[in-house]
Coordinates of C-alpha atoms in Angstrom, one line a residue:
X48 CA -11.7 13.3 -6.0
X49 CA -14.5 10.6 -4.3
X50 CA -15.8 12.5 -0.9
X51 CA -17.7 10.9 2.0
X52 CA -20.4 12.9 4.5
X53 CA -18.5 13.4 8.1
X54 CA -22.0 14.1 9.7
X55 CA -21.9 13.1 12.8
X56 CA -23.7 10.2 14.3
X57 CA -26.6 12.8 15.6
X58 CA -26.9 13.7 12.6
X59 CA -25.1 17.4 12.6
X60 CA -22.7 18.6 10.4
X61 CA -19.1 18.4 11.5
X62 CA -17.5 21.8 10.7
X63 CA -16.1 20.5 7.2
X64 CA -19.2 18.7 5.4
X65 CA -17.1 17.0 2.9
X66 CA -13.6 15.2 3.7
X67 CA -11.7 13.4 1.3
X68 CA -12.3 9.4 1.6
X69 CA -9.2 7.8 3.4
X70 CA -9.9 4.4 2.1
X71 CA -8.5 3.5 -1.1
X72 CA -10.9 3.8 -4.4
X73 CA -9.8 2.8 -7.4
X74 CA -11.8 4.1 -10.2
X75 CA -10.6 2.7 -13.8
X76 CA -11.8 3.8 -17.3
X77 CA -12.0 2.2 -20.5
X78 CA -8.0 3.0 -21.5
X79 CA -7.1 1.2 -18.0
X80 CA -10.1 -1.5 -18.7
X81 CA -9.1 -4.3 -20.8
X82 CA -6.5 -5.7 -18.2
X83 CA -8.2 -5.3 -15.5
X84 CA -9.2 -8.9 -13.7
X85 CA -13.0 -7.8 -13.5
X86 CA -12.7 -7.0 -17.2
X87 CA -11.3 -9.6 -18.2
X88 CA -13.9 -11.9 -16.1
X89 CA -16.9 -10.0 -17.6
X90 CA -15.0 -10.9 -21.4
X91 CA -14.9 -14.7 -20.5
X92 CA -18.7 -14.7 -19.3
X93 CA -20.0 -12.8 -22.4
X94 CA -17.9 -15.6 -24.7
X95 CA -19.4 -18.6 -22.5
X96 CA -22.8 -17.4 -22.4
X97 CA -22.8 -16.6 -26.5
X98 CA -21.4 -20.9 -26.6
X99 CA -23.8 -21.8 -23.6
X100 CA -20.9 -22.5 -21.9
X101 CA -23.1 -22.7 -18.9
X102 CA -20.5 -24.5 -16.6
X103 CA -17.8 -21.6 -17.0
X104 CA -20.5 -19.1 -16.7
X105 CA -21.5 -20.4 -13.4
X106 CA -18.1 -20.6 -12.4
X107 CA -18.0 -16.9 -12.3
X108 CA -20.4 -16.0 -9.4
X109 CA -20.4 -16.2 -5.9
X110 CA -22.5 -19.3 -4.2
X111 CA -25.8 -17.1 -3.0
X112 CA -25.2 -14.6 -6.4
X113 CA -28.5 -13.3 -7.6
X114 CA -29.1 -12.4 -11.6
X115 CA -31.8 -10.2 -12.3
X116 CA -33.4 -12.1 -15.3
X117 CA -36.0 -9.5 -16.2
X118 CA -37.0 -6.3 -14.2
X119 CA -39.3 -8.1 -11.1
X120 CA -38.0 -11.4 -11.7
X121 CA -34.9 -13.3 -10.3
X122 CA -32.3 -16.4 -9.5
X123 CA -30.5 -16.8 -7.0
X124 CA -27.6 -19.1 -6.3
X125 CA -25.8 -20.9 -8.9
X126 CA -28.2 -24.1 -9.9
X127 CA -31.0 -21.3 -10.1
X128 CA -29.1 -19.3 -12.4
X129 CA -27.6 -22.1 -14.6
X130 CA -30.9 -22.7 -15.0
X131 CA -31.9 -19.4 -15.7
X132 CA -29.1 -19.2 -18.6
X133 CA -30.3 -22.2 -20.2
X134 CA -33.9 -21.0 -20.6
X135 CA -32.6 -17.8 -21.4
X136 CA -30.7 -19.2 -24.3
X137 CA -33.6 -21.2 -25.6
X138 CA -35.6 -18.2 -25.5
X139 CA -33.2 -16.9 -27.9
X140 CA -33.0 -20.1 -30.1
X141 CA -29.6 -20.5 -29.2
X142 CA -28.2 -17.6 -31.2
X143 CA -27.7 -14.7 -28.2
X144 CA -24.7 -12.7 -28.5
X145 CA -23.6 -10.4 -25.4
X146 CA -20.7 -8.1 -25.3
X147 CA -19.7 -4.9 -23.9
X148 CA -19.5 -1.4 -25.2
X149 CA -17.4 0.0 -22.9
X150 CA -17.7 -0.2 -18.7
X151 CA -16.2 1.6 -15.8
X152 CA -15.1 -0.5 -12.8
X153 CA -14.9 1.3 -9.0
X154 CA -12.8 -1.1 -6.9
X155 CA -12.9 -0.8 -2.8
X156 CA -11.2 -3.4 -1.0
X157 CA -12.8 -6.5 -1.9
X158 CA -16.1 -5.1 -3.7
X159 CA -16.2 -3.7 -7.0
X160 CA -19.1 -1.8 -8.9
X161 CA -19.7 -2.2 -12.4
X162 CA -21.2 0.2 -14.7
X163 CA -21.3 -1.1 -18.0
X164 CA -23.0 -0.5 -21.7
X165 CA -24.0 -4.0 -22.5
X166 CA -25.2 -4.8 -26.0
X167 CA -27.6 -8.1 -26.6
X168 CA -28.5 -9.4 -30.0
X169 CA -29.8 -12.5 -31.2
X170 CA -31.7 -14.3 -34.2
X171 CA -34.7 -12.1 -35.6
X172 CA -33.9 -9.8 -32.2
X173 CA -32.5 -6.2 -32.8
X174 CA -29.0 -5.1 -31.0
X175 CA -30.2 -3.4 -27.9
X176 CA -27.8 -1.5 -25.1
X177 CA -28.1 -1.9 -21.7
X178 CA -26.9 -0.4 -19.1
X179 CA -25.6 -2.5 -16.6
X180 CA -24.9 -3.0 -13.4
X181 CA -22.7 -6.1 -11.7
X182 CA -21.2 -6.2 -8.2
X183 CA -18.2 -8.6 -7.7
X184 CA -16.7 -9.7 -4.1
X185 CA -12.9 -11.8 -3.8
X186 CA -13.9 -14.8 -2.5
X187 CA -11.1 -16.3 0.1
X188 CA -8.8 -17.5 -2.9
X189 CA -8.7 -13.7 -3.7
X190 CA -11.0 -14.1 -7.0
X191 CA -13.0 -12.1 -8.3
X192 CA -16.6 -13.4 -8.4
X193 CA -19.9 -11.8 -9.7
X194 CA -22.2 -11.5 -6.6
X195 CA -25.1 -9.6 -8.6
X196 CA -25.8 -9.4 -11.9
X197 CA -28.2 -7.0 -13.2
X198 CA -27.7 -6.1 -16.8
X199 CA -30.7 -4.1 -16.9
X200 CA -29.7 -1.7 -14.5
X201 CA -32.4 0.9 -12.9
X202 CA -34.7 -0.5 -15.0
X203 CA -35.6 -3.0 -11.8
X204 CA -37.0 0.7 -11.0
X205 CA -40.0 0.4 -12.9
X206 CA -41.1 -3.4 -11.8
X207 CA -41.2 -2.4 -8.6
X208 CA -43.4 0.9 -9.2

């Protein structure tokens, strides 16, 4: 079961340390993954960005959404990450292939973490796995939208040192 601290706003323990969380959590696994909306979402970008389908790609994220393009380095907003895909791909020479190897999605309200095993090939480039993290928002249409993408995952960690 997911637990939350009860300290209490001085900062000392309430009697019971842990309670149960009273706000629903959904936490899926890969059986329960392949239909979920996120999923399904995460599928569609993959398949854009391996046909620089930039347009549909940008589609997915939220207006002030911020890709982490390498550890220490990143776009923010939807022209700078179009962008961003674009010289990405060229980097590549147009042959990069993303997909996922499995993910886990925890669902709050309207928030969802994403922990995912992301795979990236390309062209003269060996298959490497990342492990990812995204965060996704429902925007007031009730869609899912990617507000962080960071497919590199604590490895921001080490830019920052």
């Amino acid at each position: 079961p997911t637990r939350r601290s009860t300290r209490t706003p001085t900062g000392g323990a309430s009697p019971t340390p842990w309670a149960p969380v009273t706000s629903h959590v959904r936490h899926f696994v890969e059986g329960e993954m392949k239909n979920h909306p996120i999923a399904l979402l995460i599928e569609k970008a993959d398949k854009a960005i391996n046909q620089e389908d930039f347009d549909t790609v940008v589609d997915l994220y939220t207006e002030d959404a911020v890709l982490v393009i390498k550890p220490g380095k990143h776009a923010v907003g939807k022209v700078q990450i179009r962008s961003a895909m674009e010289a990405i791909a060229a980097h590549f020479d147009r042959s990069l292939d993303v997909r996922q190897a499995g993910m886990v999605i925890l669902e709050t309200g309207d928030t969802a973490l994403v922990l995912a095993k992301t795979l990236v090939s390309a062209k003269n480039f060996p298959v490497i796995e990342r492990k990812a993290t995204y965060v996704f928002k429902k925007d007031t249409r009730d869609r899912w939208l990617c507000a962080i993408d960071n497919s590199y995952g604590h490895e921001v960690l080490d830019a920052s040192a």
